[in-house]
Amino acid sequence: MSESTKAPDSHPIDDDAAALAALGYKQELHRGMSGFSNFAVSFSIISILAGCITSYAIALKSGGPSAINIGWPLVGVFVLMVALAMAEVCSKYPTAGGLYFWAGRLAKRNKRQWAWTVGWFNFLGEVAVTAAIDFGAATTMMAFANLVWGVEVNPFNTFGLFVVLIVIHGLLNTFGVNIVSLLSNVSAWWHIVGVLIIVAVLWIMPTQHQSAGWTFTGFYNGTGWSFAPYVFLMGLLMAQYTYTGYDASAHVAEETKNASIAAPKGIVMSVVISIIGGWILLYSITAAIQDSSDKGIEKLLGSATGLPPAQIFLDALNNPTMAKFLLFIVCGAQFFCGMASVTANSRMSYAFSRDNAIPGSRLWAKVNKRTGTPTNSIWLCVVLSIILTIPAMWNLTAYLAVTSIAVIGLYIAYVTPVFLRRLDKSFVPGPWNLGRWSTIVGWIAVVWVVVIIILFVLPPVNPVTIDTFNYAPIAVVVVALLATALWFAYGKRDFMASSVEAEHLTVAPDKLLEE
């Protein structure tokens, strides 16, 4: 990767504002984030301590140790290709809108329609991810409260805790980018030190560990399907679920110093560190399983804690106090993960509204002059995430159906500008680029996303019932239909074409997507 034409160190904020103005937007957000803070936001949303723990059962049930410890680095390498390809485009267009703006600039025809569709997949995908992260955090914290204080866990008090968490995250984001930047830095170190503590404890305290052979190649099938390769592929979804959210570095680009280099680095390094840290964590947890028989794994999957890793802590350490402490570290990581997700979601919503895409855009595009944050869009995201999660109080299947758009919707948004970049032979790279590797990395990224979209719409377990049915394809179709209907209702007329946007822009709205 080359870093030619790096922005000068003197007056980086002025240079960034000028670069943003050249893309068509005024500097409205407070630009106070360092490169490390930018990385920390994406790293916090990927959150290996959240995703690896809460999604562990997916791979344990579908392939077992091999799906976990071969699957994680395998998926990680391909996700890194996606991140590298996205980062190269981000360097050219470091705006809060991110993916949809990139798609609009890179498309040769129907620019506004490309931007609109990608924007809606990105926007609704991020709302669903925010809802899923904070509901997952509430679920883990309730399991912790049950373990420590004997608190009864039911759907209603879990939903109540979810609301409290997401409101706190809304408040923290409202206070300003400096507090978000500080907490993002704390989050990054919490994840790194937390993984080191958990790994150390899992290797020091247990009296026995599984062999490296079993930890890497052991196979378990609890899916009901008999074709082993298919079972293994379904197990890869654990890793793919976790590797999401690194587009956050692009969404906070307008708040990051030296954004054309810091934001793409944030995207890539958040994935690289997650691959390494997540692999060490997953290997250590799996090696600490005490009973490697099929019956032992069945017990883990049926654990009263609802989290197989929590049960592994209890079984391997034979020390309930230490097991609870490790679960506390996980709870803290999930709290930071949710906070970062609200940050990224609100910045994308602000940018999308700035271009007149969301109903009530004038309200959501307002920036608080005192804090330099898009306060209204923060609370829009909070309220929409709460609404999306309401079904969880009565029907978890309905909730999962709604949030299934999270990963597949985001990856559709991720890969579209990468694909359009490959078709645009006139693309001139930004200061951070892949050089001669750009073509091969870009096409690998496109092919991988096509593969995972196919995996995401296949049934993971057999028999297929109303509770086990994969609702992801239905969710994707609903978002596509919604985006199309809204386009013809008002987007075709108003999106990137209305004088309402002028106060945010340095060019005419209809010139935004022109090079």
XYZ file of C-alpha atoms in Angstrom:
515
model
C 0.000 0.000 0.000
C 1.315 3.392 -0.829
C 0.786 6.630 1.034
C 1.804 9.084 -1.645
C 0.718 12.715 -1.481
C 0.212 12.529 2.269
C -1.482 15.608 3.687
C 1.032 17.940 5.353
C 1.272 17.878 9.126
C 0.710 21.628 9.412
C -2.929 22.685 9.720
C -4.359 19.194 9.147
C -7.850 20.309 10.196
C -7.831 23.106 7.589
C -6.577 20.688 4.950
C -9.290 18.178 5.862
C -12.003 20.831 5.681
C -10.711 21.896 2.259
C -10.707 18.281 1.044
C -14.270 17.848 2.297
C -15.327 21.084 0.589
C -13.870 19.734 -2.668
C -16.207 16.740 -2.293
C -19.136 19.134 -1.911
C -19.741 19.364 1.856
C -19.136 22.004 4.514
C -17.197 21.095 7.674
C -20.028 20.996 10.256
C -18.979 18.209 12.639
C -16.216 18.807 15.193
C -12.985 17.302 13.828
C -11.248 16.092 16.980
C -10.572 12.372 16.464
C -7.068 10.956 16.202
C -6.241 8.067 13.891
C -6.224 5.703 16.885
C -9.695 6.842 17.952
C -10.946 6.287 14.406
C -9.573 2.719 14.484
C -11.013 2.214 17.960
C -14.587 2.956 16.823
C -14.483 0.207 14.166
C -12.558 -2.203 16.411
C -15.166 -1.670 19.140
C -18.060 -2.452 16.795
C -16.412 -5.621 15.468
C -15.852 -6.409 19.169
C -14.270 -9.846 19.340
C -15.290 -10.037 23.006
C -18.928 -9.546 21.993
C -19.235 -11.360 18.658
C -16.996 -14.331 19.438
C -18.781 -14.958 22.741
C -22.418 -14.397 21.757
C -22.107 -16.144 18.352
C -19.869 -18.991 19.571
C -22.798 -21.430 19.655
C -23.403 -21.002 15.909
C -20.034 -22.526 15.008
C -19.985 -24.956 17.960
C -23.266 -26.450 16.720
C -22.300 -26.377 13.043
C -18.842 -27.915 12.692
C -17.577 -27.568 16.252
C -13.877 -26.789 16.890
C -12.912 -26.952 13.194
C -15.555 -24.376 12.197
C -14.374 -22.163 15.053
C -10.599 -22.301 14.722
C -10.177 -22.931 10.997
C -13.244 -20.884 10.117
C -12.186 -17.726 11.952
C -8.878 -17.054 10.117
C -10.316 -18.351 6.821
C -13.209 -15.890 6.914
C -10.877 -13.227 8.317
C -8.576 -13.322 5.271
C -11.504 -12.786 2.892
C -13.046 -10.081 5.074
C -9.652 -8.354 5.047
C -9.890 -8.261 1.234
C -13.256 -6.499 1.543
C -11.814 -4.066 4.099
C -8.770 -3.288 1.926
C -10.939 -2.649 -1.128
C -13.303 -0.405 0.893
C -10.379 1.456 2.452
C -8.959 2.379 -0.941
C -12.267 4.010 -1.942
C -12.581 5.651 1.482
C -9.222 7.381 0.987
C -10.555 9.045 -2.163
C -13.904 10.019 -0.613
C -13.530 10.462 3.201
C -17.104 11.581 3.988
C -19.543 10.644 6.766
C -21.941 9.248 4.159
C -19.378 6.635 3.246
C -20.699 3.767 1.151
C -23.633 5.457 -0.563
C -21.591 8.517 -1.548
C -18.853 6.245 -2.920
C -21.392 4.264 -4.949
C -22.895 7.439 -6.389
C -19.516 8.846 -7.395
C -18.306 5.562 -8.932
C -21.452 4.629 -10.899
C -21.345 5.614 -14.567
C -25.124 5.898 -14.970
C -28.081 6.360 -12.605
C -25.723 7.765 -9.973
C -28.422 8.973 -7.574
C -30.295 5.631 -7.723
C -27.123 3.697 -6.876
C -26.391 6.042 -3.966
C -29.997 5.864 -2.762
C -30.228 2.054 -2.740
C -26.842 1.540 -1.077
C -27.714 4.244 1.449
C -30.944 2.550 2.505
C -29.290 -0.848 2.875
C -26.524 0.788 4.918
C -28.907 2.874 7.050
C -31.352 0.070 7.914
C -28.507 -2.431 8.311
C -26.835 -0.165 10.870
C -30.087 0.389 12.788
C -30.515 -3.409 12.930
C -26.878 -3.910 14.012
C -27.239 -1.294 16.764
C -30.410 -3.015 17.988
C -28.763 -6.456 17.855
C -25.595 -5.326 19.667
C -27.394 -3.646 22.557
C -29.996 -6.403 22.877
C -27.138 -8.928 22.904
C -25.413 -6.831 25.582
C -28.613 -6.783 27.641
C -28.950 -10.567 27.273
C -25.368 -11.156 28.444
C -25.729 -8.698 31.336
C -28.938 -10.410 32.460
C -27.117 -13.768 32.406
C -24.386 -12.144 34.512
C -26.983 -10.695 36.937
C -28.632 -14.112 37.219
C -25.286 -15.757 37.950
C -24.159 -13.177 40.520
C -27.372 -11.985 42.195
C -29.950 -14.557 41.143
C -31.968 -12.012 39.163
C -34.831 -13.646 37.256
C -34.334 -13.393 33.505
C -37.366 -12.876 31.296
C -38.001 -11.133 27.957
C -39.485 -8.050 29.608
C -36.661 -7.171 32.006
C -34.122 -7.985 29.263
C -35.907 -5.514 26.974
C -35.992 -2.963 29.822
C -32.222 -3.257 30.310
C -31.747 -2.939 26.537
C -33.659 0.364 26.578
C -31.548 1.650 29.486
C -28.324 0.699 27.685
C -29.210 2.290 24.358
C -30.428 5.492 26.057
C -27.091 5.715 27.928
C -25.302 5.246 24.599
C -27.430 8.002 23.093
C -26.541 10.334 25.966
C -22.804 9.597 25.751
C -22.843 10.359 22.024
C -24.812 13.553 22.641
C -22.132 14.927 24.988
C -19.701 15.362 22.080
C -17.036 13.767 19.971
C -14.328 14.232 22.630
C -16.082 11.933 25.131
C -16.811 9.442 22.321
C -13.161 9.588 21.265
C -11.974 9.045 24.845
C -14.354 6.132 25.462
C -13.443 4.584 22.094
C -9.783 4.615 23.153
C -10.734 3.046 26.499
C -12.802 0.470 24.597
C -9.899 -0.542 22.364
C -7.658 -1.141 25.368
C -10.492 -2.856 27.269
C -10.788 -5.345 24.389
C -7.045 -5.928 24.056
C -6.339 -6.263 27.795
C -9.603 -8.168 28.327
C -8.638 -10.790 25.754
C -5.182 -11.137 27.332
C -6.725 -11.651 30.804
C -9.256 -14.230 29.588
C -6.620 -16.111 27.589
C -4.150 -16.101 30.507
C -6.769 -17.349 32.980
C -7.936 -20.088 30.585
C -4.381 -21.389 30.193
C -3.247 -21.034 33.819
C -6.201 -22.230 35.922
C -7.726 -25.317 34.212
C -6.145 -28.650 35.126
C -6.475 -29.993 31.583
C -6.721 -28.741 27.989
C -7.722 -30.344 24.717
C -4.982 -31.279 22.242
C -4.112 -28.905 19.389
C -5.300 -31.577 16.952
C -8.825 -31.702 18.401
C -9.000 -27.927 18.974
C -8.305 -27.324 15.276
C -9.940 -30.306 13.590
C -12.579 -31.679 15.964
C -15.987 -31.886 14.276
C -19.471 -31.719 15.773
C -22.778 -31.644 13.928
C -25.916 -30.570 15.753
C -27.664 -29.069 12.738
C -29.715 -31.999 11.468
C -27.958 -31.843 8.094
C -25.798 -34.828 7.092
C -23.482 -33.277 4.461
C -20.347 -32.311 6.431
C -19.019 -29.577 4.062
C -22.413 -27.822 4.188
C -22.414 -28.014 7.987
C -18.914 -26.481 8.102
C -19.950 -23.648 5.753
C -22.920 -22.817 7.995
C -20.472 -22.662 10.910
C -18.531 -19.901 9.126
C -21.443 -17.560 9.792
C -20.187 -17.109 13.385
C -17.073 -15.370 12.107
C -18.942 -13.473 9.404
C -21.490 -12.160 11.939
C -18.638 -10.830 14.075
C -16.663 -9.193 11.255
C -19.091 -6.309 10.669
C -19.147 -2.611 11.434
C -15.699 -1.605 10.224
C -17.319 0.921 7.865
C -17.609 3.022 11.040
C -14.156 4.464 10.341
C -15.578 5.978 7.151
C -18.660 7.363 8.918
C -16.536 9.273 11.445
C -14.097 10.465 8.758
C -15.417 14.039 8.939
C -14.461 14.058 12.640
C -11.002 12.521 12.052
C -7.770 14.433 11.471
C -5.888 13.572 8.267
C -8.957 11.541 7.272
C -7.845 10.440 3.805
C -5.156 8.295 5.433
C -6.398 7.755 9.012
C -9.891 6.515 8.039
C -8.754 3.810 5.569
C -6.087 2.711 8.056
C -8.816 2.487 10.721
C -10.908 0.222 8.488
C -8.028 -2.148 7.727
C -6.341 -2.273 11.132
C -9.623 -2.910 12.962
C -10.015 -6.093 10.881
C -6.339 -7.141 11.169
C -6.257 -6.820 14.977
C -9.638 -8.573 15.239
C -8.389 -11.526 13.173
C -5.358 -12.001 15.433
C -7.039 -11.276 18.775
C -10.185 -13.231 17.941
C -8.221 -16.295 16.866
C -6.183 -16.359 20.087
C -9.381 -15.922 22.128
C -11.366 -18.612 20.287
C -8.526 -21.129 20.370
C -8.090 -20.616 24.125
C -11.822 -20.968 24.862
C -12.134 -24.115 22.721
C -8.995 -25.718 24.176
C -10.484 -25.195 27.649
C -13.555 -27.366 26.895
C -13.401 -30.137 29.503
C -15.576 -32.783 27.832
C -14.838 -33.105 24.118
C -17.420 -35.826 23.470
C -20.588 -35.098 21.499
C -22.508 -35.360 24.756
C -20.203 -32.785 26.351
C -20.751 -30.311 23.504
C -24.508 -30.916 23.672
C -24.366 -29.926 27.346
C -22.523 -26.718 26.474
C -25.102 -25.862 23.816
C -27.907 -26.490 26.318
C -26.241 -24.548 29.136
C -28.560 -22.735 31.533
C -26.375 -19.632 31.090
C -27.466 -19.439 27.450
C -23.821 -18.819 26.530
C -21.555 -21.849 25.913
C -18.358 -19.807 26.613
C -19.773 -18.811 30.018
C -20.364 -22.499 30.771
C -16.815 -23.290 29.598
C -15.502 -20.689 32.071
C -17.490 -22.320 34.896
C -16.445 -25.894 33.989
C -12.771 -25.243 33.202
C -11.888 -22.876 36.025
C -13.843 -24.631 38.771
C -13.956 -21.167 40.303
C -17.349 -19.410 39.990
C -15.917 -16.060 41.123
C -13.270 -16.003 38.392
C -15.810 -17.206 35.794
C -18.083 -14.304 36.744
C -15.165 -11.885 36.468
C -14.423 -13.057 32.921
C -18.099 -12.638 32.040
C -17.930 -9.120 33.497
C -15.095 -8.301 31.062
C -17.335 -9.496 28.214
C -20.230 -7.337 29.483
C -17.982 -4.266 29.512
C -16.846 -4.945 25.945
C -20.443 -5.251 24.784
C -21.296 -1.930 26.436
C -18.505 -0.181 24.515
C -19.497 -1.998 21.328
C -23.044 -0.613 21.552
C -21.786 2.913 22.185
C -19.584 2.816 19.077
C -22.440 1.424 16.996
C -24.685 4.365 17.936
C -21.824 6.699 16.943
C -21.413 5.191 13.456
C -25.162 4.807 12.888
C -25.898 8.426 13.804
C -23.128 9.813 11.567
C -24.358 7.844 8.581
C -27.941 8.970 9.317
C -26.793 12.591 9.577
C -24.999 12.385 6.227
C -27.924 10.614 4.535
C -30.281 13.277 5.879
C -27.904 16.024 4.757
C -28.558 14.717 1.252
C -32.321 14.762 1.864
C -32.878 10.980 1.910
C -34.689 10.257 5.195
C -38.197 11.644 5.890
C -37.751 14.690 8.130
C -34.198 15.172 6.806
C -34.017 18.837 7.782
C -34.372 17.821 11.451
C -31.946 14.858 11.361
C -29.243 16.844 9.528
C -28.964 19.506 12.238
C -25.647 19.718 14.073
C -25.456 20.868 17.692
C -23.279 23.981 17.550
C -22.000 23.487 21.104
C -20.926 19.842 20.860
C -20.353 19.558 17.115
C -22.431 16.350 17.009
C -25.593 15.464 15.041
C -27.739 15.247 18.194
C -31.074 14.701 16.453
C -29.816 11.851 14.276
C -28.343 10.167 17.381
C -31.805 9.977 18.919
C -33.406 8.967 15.622
C -31.155 5.896 15.597
C -31.864 5.145 19.267
C -35.652 5.317 18.799
C -35.628 3.244 15.580
C -33.479 0.563 17.258
C -35.907 0.399 20.200
C -38.887 0.059 17.831
C -37.077 -2.702 15.924
C -36.486 -4.644 19.154
C -40.027 -4.428 20.602
C -41.046 -7.844 19.104
C -38.374 -9.514 21.272
C -40.660 -9.124 24.310
C -43.136 -11.595 22.837
C -41.470 -13.472 19.998
C -37.713 -13.861 19.678
C -38.126 -15.412 16.218
C -39.869 -12.250 14.972
C -37.066 -10.124 16.422
C -34.376 -12.265 14.780
C -36.257 -12.043 11.474
C -36.160 -8.254 11.642
C -32.499 -8.018 12.646
C -31.383 -10.603 10.078
C -30.999 -7.680 7.661
C -28.078 -6.495 9.783
C -25.222 -8.477 8.297
C -26.459 -9.257 4.801
C -27.746 -5.696 4.308
C -24.447 -4.208 5.422
C -22.374 -6.470 3.180
C -24.524 -5.609 0.159
C -23.755 -1.965 0.976
C -20.055 -2.776 1.533
C -19.450 -4.533 -1.760
C -21.486 -2.353 -4.141
C -18.984 0.552 -4.260
C -16.128 -1.963 -4.430
C -17.792 -3.578 -7.482
C -18.452 -0.187 -9.090
C -14.818 0.772 -8.426
C -13.701 -2.240 -10.445
C -15.878 -1.158 -13.368
C -14.597 2.437 -13.248
C -11.370 2.416 -15.287
C -10.916 6.166 -14.804
C -10.735 5.939 -10.987
C -7.806 7.922 -9.590
C -6.802 6.517 -6.160
C -6.502 8.649 -3.045
C -3.369 8.999 -0.875
C -3.898 5.522 0.680
C -4.161 2.876 -2.050
C -3.394 -0.719 -2.961
C -1.261 0.006 -6.003
C -0.907 -2.974 -8.334
C -2.789 -5.214 -5.865
C -5.997 -3.229 -6.222
C -7.584 -5.322 -8.997
C -7.055 -8.779 -7.485
C -8.019 -7.645 -3.967
C -11.166 -5.941 -5.287
C -12.408 -8.933 -7.271
C -11.692 -11.372 -4.404
C -13.774 -9.065 -2.172
C -16.675 -9.052 -4.636
C -16.667 -12.843 -5.073
C -16.466 -13.440 -1.318
C -19.485 -11.229 -0.597
C -21.486 -13.088 -3.270
C -20.521 -16.362 -1.542
C -21.533 -15.195 1.942
C -24.820 -13.733 0.700
C -25.645 -17.188 -0.671
C -24.627 -18.756 2.677
C -26.762 -16.264 4.587
C -29.945 -17.214 2.743
C -29.556 -21.000 3.140
C -31.263 -22.854 6.032
C -28.687 -23.428 8.827
C -30.570 -26.235 10.617
C -32.868 -29.127 9.729
C -35.823 -29.597 9.951
C -36.865 -26.121 8.818
C -39.664 -24.780 11.036
C -41.132 -21.350 11.729
C -38.531 -20.925 14.492
C -35.529 -22.196 12.514
C -36.414 -20.678 9.121
C -33.797 -18.276 7.716
C -35.617 -14.952 7.354
C -32.626 -13.069 5.898
C -33.765 -13.239 2.245
C -37.216 -11.930 3.191
C -35.638 -9.053 5.143
C -33.433 -8.166 2.154
C -36.395 -8.191 -0.236
C -38.385 -5.983 2.163
C -35.551 -3.416 2.336
C -35.155 -3.463 -1.461
C -38.904 -2.931 -1.946
C -38.951 -0.169 0.685
C -36.005 1.629 -0.935
C -37.673 1.359 -4.362
C -41.036 2.608 -3.091
C -39.441 5.571 -1.280
C -37.383 6.411 -4.371
C -40.499 6.836 -6.471
C -42.416 8.487 -3.607
C -39.936 11.319 -3.065
C -36.298 10.284 -3.536
C -36.323 10.672 -7.297
C -37.463 14.255 -6.803
C -35.583 15.334 -3.663
C -32.473 13.190 -3.040
C -29.315 15.148 -3.855
C -31.484 17.514 -5.878
C -33.217 19.847 -3.438
C -32.366 23.399 -2.378
C -33.047 22.278 1.219
C -29.566 20.732 1.210
C -27.777 23.923 0.204
C -26.870 25.012 3.761
C -24.709 21.858 4.125
C -23.023 22.028 0.725
C -20.250 23.824 -1.106
C -21.661 22.873 -4.530
C -25.136 22.595 -6.048
C -26.916 19.387 -4.888
C -27.108 17.974 -8.410
C -23.314 18.334 -8.777
C -22.425 16.253 -5.685
C -21.833 13.014 -7.542
C -19.822 14.524 -10.374
C -16.038 14.145 -10.319
